[in-house]
XYZ file of C-alpha atoms in Angstrom:
554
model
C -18.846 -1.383 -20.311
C -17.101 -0.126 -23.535
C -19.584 2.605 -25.067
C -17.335 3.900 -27.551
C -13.568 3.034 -29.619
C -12.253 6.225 -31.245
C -9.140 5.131 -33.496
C -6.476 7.515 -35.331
C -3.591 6.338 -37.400
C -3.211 2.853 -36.312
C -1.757 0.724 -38.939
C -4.324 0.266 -41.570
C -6.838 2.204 -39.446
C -6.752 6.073 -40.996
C -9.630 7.190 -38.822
C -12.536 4.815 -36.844
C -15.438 5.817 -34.684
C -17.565 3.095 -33.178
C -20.306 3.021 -30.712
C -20.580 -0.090 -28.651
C -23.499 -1.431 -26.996
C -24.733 -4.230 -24.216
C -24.876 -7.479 -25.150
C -23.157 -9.479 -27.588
C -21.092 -7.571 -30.460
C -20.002 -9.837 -32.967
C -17.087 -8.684 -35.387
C -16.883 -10.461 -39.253
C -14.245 -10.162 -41.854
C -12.081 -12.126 -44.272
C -9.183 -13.286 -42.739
C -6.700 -10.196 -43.079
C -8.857 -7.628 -42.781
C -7.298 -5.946 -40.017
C -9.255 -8.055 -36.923
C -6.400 -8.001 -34.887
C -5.492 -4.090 -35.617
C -8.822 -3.597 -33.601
C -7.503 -5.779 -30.401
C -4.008 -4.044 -30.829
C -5.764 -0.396 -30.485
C -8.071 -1.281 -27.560
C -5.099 -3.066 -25.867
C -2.779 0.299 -26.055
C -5.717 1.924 -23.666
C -5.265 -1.049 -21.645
C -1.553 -0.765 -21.070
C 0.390 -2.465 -23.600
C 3.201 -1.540 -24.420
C 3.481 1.400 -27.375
C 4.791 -0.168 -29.952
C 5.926 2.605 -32.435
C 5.286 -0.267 -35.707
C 1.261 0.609 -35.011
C 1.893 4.103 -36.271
C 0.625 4.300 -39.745
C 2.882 4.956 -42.613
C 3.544 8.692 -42.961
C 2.468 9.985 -39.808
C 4.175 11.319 -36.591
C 1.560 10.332 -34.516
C -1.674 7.862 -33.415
C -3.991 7.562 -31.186
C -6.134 5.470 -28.881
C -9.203 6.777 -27.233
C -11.987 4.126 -25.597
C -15.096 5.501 -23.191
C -16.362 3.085 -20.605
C -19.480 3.675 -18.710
C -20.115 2.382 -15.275
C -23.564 2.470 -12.842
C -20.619 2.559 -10.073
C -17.071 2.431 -10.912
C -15.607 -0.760 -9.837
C -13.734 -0.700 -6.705
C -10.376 -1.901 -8.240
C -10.516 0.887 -10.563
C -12.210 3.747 -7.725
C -9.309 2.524 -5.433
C -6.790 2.209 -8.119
C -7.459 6.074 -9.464
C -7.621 7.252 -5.455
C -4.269 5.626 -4.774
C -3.218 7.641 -8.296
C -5.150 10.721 -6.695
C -7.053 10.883 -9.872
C -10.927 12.588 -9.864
C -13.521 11.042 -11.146
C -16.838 12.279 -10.828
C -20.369 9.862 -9.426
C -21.710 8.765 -12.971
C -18.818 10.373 -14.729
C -17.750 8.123 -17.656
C -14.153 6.665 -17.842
C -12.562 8.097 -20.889
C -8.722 6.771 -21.305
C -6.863 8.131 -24.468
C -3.485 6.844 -25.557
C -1.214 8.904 -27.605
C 2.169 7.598 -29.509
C 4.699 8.647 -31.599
C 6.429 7.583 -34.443
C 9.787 8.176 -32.719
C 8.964 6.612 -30.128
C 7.402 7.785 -26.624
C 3.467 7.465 -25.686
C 1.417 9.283 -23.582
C -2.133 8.546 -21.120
C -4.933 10.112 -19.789
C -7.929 9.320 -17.698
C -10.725 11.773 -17.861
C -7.786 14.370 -19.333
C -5.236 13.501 -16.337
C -2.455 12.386 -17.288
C -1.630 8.490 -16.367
C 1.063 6.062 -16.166
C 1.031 3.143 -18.534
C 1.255 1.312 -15.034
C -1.714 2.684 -14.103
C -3.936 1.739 -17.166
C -2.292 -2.248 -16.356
C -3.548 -1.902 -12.980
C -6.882 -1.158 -13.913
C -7.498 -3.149 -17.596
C -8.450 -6.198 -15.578
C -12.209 -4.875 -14.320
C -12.360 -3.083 -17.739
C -11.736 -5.923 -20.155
C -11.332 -9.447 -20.538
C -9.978 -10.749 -23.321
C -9.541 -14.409 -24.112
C -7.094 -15.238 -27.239
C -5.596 -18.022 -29.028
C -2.774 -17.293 -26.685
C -4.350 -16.328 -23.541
C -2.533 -16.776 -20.689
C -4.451 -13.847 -18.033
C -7.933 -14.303 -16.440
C -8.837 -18.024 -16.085
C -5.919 -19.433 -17.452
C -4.085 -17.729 -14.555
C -4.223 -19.869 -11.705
C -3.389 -16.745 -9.455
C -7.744 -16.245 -9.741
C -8.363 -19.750 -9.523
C -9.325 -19.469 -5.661
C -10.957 -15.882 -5.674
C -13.560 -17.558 -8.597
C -14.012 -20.617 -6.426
C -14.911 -19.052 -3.781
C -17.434 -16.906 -5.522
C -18.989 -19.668 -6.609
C -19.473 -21.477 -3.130
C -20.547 -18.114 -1.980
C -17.510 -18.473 0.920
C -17.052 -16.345 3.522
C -13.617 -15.266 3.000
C -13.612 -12.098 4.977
C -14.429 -14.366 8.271
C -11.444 -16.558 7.564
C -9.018 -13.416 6.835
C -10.496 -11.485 10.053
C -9.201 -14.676 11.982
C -6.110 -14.543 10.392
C -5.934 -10.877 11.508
C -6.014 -11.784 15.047
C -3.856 -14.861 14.555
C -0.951 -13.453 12.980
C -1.197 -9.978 15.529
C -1.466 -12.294 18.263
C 1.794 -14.043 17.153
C 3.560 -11.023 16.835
C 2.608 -9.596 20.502
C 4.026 -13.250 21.518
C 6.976 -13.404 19.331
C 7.994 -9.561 20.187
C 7.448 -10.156 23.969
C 9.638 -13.451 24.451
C 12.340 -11.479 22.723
C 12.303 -9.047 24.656
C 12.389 -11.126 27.759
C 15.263 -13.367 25.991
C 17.241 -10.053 24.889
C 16.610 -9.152 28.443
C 17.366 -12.377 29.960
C 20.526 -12.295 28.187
C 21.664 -9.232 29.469
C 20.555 -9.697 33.064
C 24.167 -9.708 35.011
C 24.696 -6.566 33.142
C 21.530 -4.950 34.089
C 21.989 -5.757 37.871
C 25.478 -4.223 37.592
C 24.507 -0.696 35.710
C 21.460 -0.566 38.313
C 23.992 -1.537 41.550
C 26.430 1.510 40.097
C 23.435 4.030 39.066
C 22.152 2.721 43.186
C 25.228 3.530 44.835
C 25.605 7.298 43.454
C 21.987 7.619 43.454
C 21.545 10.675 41.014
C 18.811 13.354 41.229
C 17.458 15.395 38.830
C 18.615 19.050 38.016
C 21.764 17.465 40.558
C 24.467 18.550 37.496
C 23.188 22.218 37.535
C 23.132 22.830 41.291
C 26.703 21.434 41.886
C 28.264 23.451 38.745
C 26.774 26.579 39.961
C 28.324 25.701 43.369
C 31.952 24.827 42.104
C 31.552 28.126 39.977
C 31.022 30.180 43.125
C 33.603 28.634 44.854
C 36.224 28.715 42.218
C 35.235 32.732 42.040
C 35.825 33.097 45.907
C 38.767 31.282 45.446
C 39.644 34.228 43.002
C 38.489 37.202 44.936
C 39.657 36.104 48.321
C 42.695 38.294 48.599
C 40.553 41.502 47.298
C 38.038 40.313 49.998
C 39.974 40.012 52.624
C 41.512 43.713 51.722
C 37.966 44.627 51.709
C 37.271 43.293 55.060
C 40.169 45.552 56.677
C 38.646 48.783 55.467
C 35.316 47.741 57.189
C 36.371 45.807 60.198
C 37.887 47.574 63.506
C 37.350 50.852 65.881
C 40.201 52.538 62.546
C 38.040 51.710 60.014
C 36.403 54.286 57.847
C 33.165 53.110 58.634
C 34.018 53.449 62.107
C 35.399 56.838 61.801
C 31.981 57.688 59.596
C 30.176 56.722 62.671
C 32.126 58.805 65.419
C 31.717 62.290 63.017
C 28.213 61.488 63.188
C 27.951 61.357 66.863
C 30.095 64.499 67.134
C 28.145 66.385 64.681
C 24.941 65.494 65.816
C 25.607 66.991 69.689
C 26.332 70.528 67.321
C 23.740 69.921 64.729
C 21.164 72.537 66.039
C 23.462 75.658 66.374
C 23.033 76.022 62.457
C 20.664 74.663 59.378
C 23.666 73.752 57.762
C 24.895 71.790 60.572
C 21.648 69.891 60.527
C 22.168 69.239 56.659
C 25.201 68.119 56.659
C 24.263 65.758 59.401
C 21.521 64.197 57.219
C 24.053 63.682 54.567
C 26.390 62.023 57.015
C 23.544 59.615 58.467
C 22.788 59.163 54.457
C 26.294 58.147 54.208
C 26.709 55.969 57.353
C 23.627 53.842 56.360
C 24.520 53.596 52.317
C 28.299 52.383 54.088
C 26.558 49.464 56.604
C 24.613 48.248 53.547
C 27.885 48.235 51.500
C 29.504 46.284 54.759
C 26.328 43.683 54.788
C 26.628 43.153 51.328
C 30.823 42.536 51.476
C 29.861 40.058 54.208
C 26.972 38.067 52.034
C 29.683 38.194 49.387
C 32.177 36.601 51.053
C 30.084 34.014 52.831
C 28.965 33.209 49.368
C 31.940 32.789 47.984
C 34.022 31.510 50.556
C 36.854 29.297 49.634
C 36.325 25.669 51.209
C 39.261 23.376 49.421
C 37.639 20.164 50.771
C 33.827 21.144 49.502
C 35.421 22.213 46.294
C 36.689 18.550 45.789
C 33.959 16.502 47.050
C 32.378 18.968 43.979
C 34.263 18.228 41.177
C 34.545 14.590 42.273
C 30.641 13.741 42.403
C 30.688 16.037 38.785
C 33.196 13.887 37.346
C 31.186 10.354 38.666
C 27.798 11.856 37.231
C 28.994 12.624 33.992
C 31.468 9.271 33.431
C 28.089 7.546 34.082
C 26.212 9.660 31.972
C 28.837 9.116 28.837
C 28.696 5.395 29.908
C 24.646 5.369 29.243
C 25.027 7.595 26.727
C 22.940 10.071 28.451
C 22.764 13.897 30.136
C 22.991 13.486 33.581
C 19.597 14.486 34.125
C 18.474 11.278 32.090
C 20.351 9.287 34.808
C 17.494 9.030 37.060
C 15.400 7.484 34.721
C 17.608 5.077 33.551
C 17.682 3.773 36.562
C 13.586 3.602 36.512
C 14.531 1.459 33.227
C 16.616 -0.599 34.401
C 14.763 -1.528 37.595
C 11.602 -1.900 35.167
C 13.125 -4.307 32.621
C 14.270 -6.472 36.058
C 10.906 -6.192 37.302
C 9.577 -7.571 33.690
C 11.815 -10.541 33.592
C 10.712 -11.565 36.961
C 7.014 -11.362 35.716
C 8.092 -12.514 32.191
C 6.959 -15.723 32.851
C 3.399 -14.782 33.773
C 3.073 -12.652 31.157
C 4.315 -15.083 28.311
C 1.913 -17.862 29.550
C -0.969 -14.945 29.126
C -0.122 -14.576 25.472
C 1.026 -17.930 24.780
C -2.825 -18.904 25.393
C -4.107 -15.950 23.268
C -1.876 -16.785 20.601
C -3.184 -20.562 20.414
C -6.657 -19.719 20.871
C -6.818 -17.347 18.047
C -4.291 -19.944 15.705
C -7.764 -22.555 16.775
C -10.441 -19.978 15.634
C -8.566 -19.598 12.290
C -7.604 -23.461 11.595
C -11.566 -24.181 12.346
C -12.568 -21.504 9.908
C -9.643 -22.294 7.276
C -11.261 -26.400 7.189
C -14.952 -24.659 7.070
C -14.015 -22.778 4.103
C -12.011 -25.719 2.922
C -14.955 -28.157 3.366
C -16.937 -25.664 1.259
C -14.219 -25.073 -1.568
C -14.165 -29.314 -2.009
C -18.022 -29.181 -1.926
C -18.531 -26.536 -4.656
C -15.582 -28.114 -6.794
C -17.826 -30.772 -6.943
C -20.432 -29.045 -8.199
C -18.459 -26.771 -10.783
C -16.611 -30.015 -12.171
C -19.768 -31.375 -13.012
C -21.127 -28.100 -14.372
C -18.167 -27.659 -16.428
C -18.301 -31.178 -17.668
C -22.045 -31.091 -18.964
C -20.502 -27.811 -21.014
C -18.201 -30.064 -22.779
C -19.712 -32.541 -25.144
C -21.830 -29.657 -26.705
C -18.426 -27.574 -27.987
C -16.521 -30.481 -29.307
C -14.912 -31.061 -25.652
C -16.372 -34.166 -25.052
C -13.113 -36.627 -24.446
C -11.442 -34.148 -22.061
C -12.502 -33.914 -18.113
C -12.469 -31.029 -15.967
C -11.316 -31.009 -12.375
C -10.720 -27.915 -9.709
C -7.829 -29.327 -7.476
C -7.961 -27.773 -4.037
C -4.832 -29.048 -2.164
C -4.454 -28.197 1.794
C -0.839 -26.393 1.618
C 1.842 -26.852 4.104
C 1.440 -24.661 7.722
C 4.076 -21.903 6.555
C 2.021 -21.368 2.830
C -1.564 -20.446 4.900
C -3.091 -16.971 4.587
C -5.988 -14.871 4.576
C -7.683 -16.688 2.042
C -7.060 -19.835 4.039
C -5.104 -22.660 3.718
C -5.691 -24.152 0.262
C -4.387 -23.973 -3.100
C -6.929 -23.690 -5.814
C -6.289 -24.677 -9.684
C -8.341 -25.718 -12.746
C -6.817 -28.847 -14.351
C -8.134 -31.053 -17.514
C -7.156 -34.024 -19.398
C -7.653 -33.824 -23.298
C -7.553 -37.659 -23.482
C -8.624 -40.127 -22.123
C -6.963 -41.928 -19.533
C -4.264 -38.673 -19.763
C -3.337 -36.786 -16.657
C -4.470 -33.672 -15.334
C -2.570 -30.486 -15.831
C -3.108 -27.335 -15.850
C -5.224 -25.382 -18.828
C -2.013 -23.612 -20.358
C 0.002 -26.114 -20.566
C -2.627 -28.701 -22.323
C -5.134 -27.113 -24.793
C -4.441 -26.122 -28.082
C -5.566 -22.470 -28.841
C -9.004 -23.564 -29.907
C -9.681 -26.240 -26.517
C -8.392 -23.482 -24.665
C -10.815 -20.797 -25.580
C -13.743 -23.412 -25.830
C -12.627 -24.652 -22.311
C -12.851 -20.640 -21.219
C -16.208 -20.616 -22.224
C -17.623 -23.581 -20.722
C -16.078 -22.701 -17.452
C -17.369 -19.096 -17.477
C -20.632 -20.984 -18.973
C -20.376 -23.380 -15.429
C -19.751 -20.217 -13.612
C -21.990 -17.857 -15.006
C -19.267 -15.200 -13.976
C -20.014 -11.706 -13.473
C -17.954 -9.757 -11.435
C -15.080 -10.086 -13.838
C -14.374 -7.214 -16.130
C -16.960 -5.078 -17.603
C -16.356 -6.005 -20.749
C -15.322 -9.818 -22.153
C -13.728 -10.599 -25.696
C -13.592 -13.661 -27.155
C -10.847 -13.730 -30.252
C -11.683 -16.575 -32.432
C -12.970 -18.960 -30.043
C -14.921 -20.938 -32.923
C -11.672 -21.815 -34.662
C -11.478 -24.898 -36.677
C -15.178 -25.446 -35.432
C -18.405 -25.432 -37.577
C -21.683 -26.997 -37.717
C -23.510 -27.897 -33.999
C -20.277 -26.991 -32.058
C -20.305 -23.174 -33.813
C -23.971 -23.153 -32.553
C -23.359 -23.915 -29.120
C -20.859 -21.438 -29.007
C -22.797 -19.012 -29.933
C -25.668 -19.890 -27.996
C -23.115 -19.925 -24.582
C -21.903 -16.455 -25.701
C -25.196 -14.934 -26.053
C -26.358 -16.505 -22.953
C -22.946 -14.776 -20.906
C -24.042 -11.423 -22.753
C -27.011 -11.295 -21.045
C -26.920 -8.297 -18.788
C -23.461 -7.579 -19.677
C -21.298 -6.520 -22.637
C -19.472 -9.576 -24.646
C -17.562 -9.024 -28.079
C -16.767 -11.823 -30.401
C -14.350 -12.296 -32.647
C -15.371 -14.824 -34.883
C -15.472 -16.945 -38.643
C -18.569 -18.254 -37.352
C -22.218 -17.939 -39.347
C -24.011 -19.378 -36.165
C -22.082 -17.130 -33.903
C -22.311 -13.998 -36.166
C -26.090 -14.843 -36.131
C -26.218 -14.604 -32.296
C -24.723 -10.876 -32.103
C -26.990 -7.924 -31.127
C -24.847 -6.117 -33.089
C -22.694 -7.129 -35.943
C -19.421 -5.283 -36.992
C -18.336 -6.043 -40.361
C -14.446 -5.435 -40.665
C -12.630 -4.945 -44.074
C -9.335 -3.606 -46.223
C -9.492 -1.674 -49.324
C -6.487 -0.756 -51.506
C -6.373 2.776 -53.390
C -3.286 2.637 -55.342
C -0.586 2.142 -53.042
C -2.651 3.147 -50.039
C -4.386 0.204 -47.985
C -6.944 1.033 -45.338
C -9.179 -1.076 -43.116
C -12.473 0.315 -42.092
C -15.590 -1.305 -39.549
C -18.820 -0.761 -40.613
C -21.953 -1.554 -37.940
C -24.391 -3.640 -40.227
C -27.715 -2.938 -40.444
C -30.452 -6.252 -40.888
C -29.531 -6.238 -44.759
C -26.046 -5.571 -44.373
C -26.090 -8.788 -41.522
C -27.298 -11.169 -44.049
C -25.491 -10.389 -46.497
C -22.073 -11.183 -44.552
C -23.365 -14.258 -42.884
C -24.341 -15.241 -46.485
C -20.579 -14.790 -47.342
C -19.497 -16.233 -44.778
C -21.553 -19.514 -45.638
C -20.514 -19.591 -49.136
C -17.016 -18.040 -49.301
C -16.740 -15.434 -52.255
C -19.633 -16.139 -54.474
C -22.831 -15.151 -52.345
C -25.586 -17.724 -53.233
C -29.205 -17.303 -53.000
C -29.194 -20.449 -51.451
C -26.345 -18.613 -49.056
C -28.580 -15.720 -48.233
C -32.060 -18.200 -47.748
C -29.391 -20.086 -45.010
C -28.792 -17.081 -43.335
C -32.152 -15.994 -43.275
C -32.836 -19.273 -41.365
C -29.379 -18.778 -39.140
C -31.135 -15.501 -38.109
C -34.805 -16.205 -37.654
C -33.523 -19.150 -35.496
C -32.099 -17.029 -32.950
């Protein structure tokens, strides 16, 4: 709830500090005073736009700052600040401070983080309610109409949404799967003629590599071949220098043992004949590796040049060949066994469309059931505030197949008729400004609604009321404080008398300097303005005895 409304340099306001407490707070003043200067503040915090016209006179800036304390934050506002990746402490208390400037330009803050006005929009709805001579939010809207039915019943709606879940996922599997099989389908003759081509070269992995390392060879030996074959002369034949090598060895080694150095040089020589066989080994390797064979060479290139034409036509590497074969033989295999496998989903999909349309008409039955019950609430509200020509209905109408959802398949809106034998239509577009905000009231009367915002302000509901009607408002308002936090607006003795607390609001003039100031009233200070308020300027004793009475009968 709103625990505190620190003020700076709005308009008329110099400097304000009030301290708000549970229950209702009722706020008094002669008309000008500077009422709505209070509701312009508290609605900067709440994301209104800055206007830079609620700057005071002389001053470069103003400033907004409003404390709300929670026993847990609501989850709108937890989520909303998470999403913002905003901290705010277990038990901490919400403290959001708007700053503008004369020349324009505003800044936010939660808890001294800075904030979007955005943000404060997103969250003003669990913080405050307000409903206005021109309301046209909370449950005028009929975006809430549903969500506050349904609260009422006490309706599942989670169930219904879970079997929407399933419905909608169960859909999309279906939906994702026939076009698949279609796209397939479509494409079949094509398919059977990539797989036929990728068949009849049959590719293999790592196949690229092994054949270019092959034609590299080859097109070396086709290189070397005349140095080769050169090669091959020195070695080959009894005149070869190998040959020769091997004869001095044999001739040396019959001599070898008539000297040492005989013997040496014969190890040398043996050194040299074996270091001239592994050169000859070698030469031959060589040349078998890289022997020329024209025909081989081709039948190389050629199967290169098929592999990688495919390849370019899949718009693969030639390693990815093989597996777009796999592909291709797999999306054949699944149109073959698309059949099967549609049927499969095709009965998931309509057994999980029958769990939803059989919770949908249970929550239906139960929306119509409680409508009922909340028309008839609401209408035993009316009579006692001055209402009692106009009806109330809740219309739930069964939409059309392709408007269903989560929340079901109905449309939920609050409707009256000001006169009789009139038509429904919606609250907006009916009630004046002071049906409307009597109509509010019975309706959250009929509701007893409260997981709304923390706080709830009624601006001049009791307009153009008085007498009985003024003291079942005020009776309805104190009875919706209860527990909670509800501020009131009002011209109303019998509504002032209600208030837990009572904020008396007025405007002085020094010279050419006007200022409006809120004073909390203490028990004197209380009957004194509801005395005023009875009798106009001239407080009576009479006056203050009929206050007296207002207050002792509450």
């Amino acid at each position: 709830m709103l625990t505190s409304l620190a003020i700076r340099n709005i308009v008329l306001i110099e400097a304000l500090d009030l301290a708000f407490a549970p229950g209702l707070g009722v706020l008094t003043g002669e008309t000008g005073a500077g009422k709505s200067i209070l509701l312009d503040a508290l609605g900067l915090v709440l994301g209104n736009r800055a206007e830079t016209a609620l700057v005071r006179a002389g001053e470069d800036q103003a400033s907004v700052t409003a404390t709300f304390e929670f026993h847990a934050l609501p989850p709108p506002i937890r989520e909303a600040l998470a999403e913002a990746e905003m901290e705010v402490e277990a038990g901490e208390p919400l403290i959001i401070r708007r700053r503008l400037r004369a020349d324009g330009g505003s800044k936010a803050f939660i808890n001294d983080q800075s904030a979007s006005a955005a943000l404060l929009r997103q969250i003003a709805p669990a913080l405050v309610e307000l409903h206005g001579q021109h309301d046209d939010r909370g449950l005028v809207n009929p975006r809430g109409h549903r969500a506050l039915l349904d609260r009422y019943a006490g309706a599942d709606v989670a169930a219904v949404e879970a079997t929407w879940t399933r419905w909608r996922a169960a859909r999309s599997k279906l939906e994702s799967a026939r076009a698949e099989i279609d796209q397939a389908r479509a494409e079949q003759d094509l398919l059977l003629a990539h797989l036929a081509e990728l068949t009849a070269i049959e590719p293999q992995e790592g196949e690229e590599e092994m054949l270019a390392l092959a034609r590299a060879d080859m097109q070396k030996g086709e290189k070397l071949s005349g140095d080769l074959e050169q090669l091959r002369l020195l070695w080959d034949g009894s005149d070869s220098a190998l040959a020769s090598l091997r004869a001095a060895a044999r001739r040396l080694d019959r001599i070898a043992e008539e000297h040492p150095l005989l013997g040496e040089a014969l190890s040398a020589l043996d050194r040299a004949v074996i270091e001239a066989g592994e050169a000859e080994a070698k030469l031959e390797q060589a040349a078998e590796a890289l022997q020329h064979d024209p025909a081989e060479l081709d039948r190389i290139e050629s199967r290169l040049f098929e592999l990688r034409a495919l390849a370019r036509k899949h718009d693969c590497a030639v390693d990815e060949l093989p597996a777009r074969m796999r592909t291709l033989r797999a999306s054949l295999d699944a149109i073959e066994a698309g059949d099967a496998e549609i049927g499969a989903l095709q009965r998931a999909e309509e057994e999980a469309g029958t769990a939803y349309r059989e919770a949908a008409h249970a929550l239906r039955a139960r929306r119509v059931e409680a409508a009922g019950r909340l028309d008839e609430a609401v209408a035993g509200e009316l009579a006692p505030l001055k209402l009692d020509a106009a009806r109330f209905q809740t219309a739930v109408t069964e939409l059309p197949e392709e408007r269903w959802g989560p929340a079901g398949m109905d449309a939920v809106e609050f409707l009256i008729s000001t006169n009789p034998g009139a038509d429904f239509a919606p609250l907006a577009k009916i009630a004046s400004g002071g049906e409307l905000s009597r109509f509010i009231l019975a309706l959250k009367v009929a509701l007893a609604e409260q997981g709304g915002a923390a706080t709830v302000i009624f601006d001049e509901i009791d307009r153009g009321v008085g007498g009985a009607v003024a003291s079942a408002i005020g009776e309805r308002l104190a009875r919706l404080a209860g527990g909670g936090q509800l501020l009131a607006v009002t011209h109303s003795p019998q509504v002032a008398a209600r208030g837990t607390q009572h904020y008396m609001i007025a405007k002085s003039s020094e010279g050419t300097v006007t200022r409006t100031s809120v004073v909390l009233l203490d028990a004197a200070g209380r009957q004194e303005e509801i005395a005023r308020m009875l009798s106009g300027a001239e407080i009576t004793s009479e006056a203050r005895a009929q206050a007296d009475r207002l207050l002792e009968g509450v």
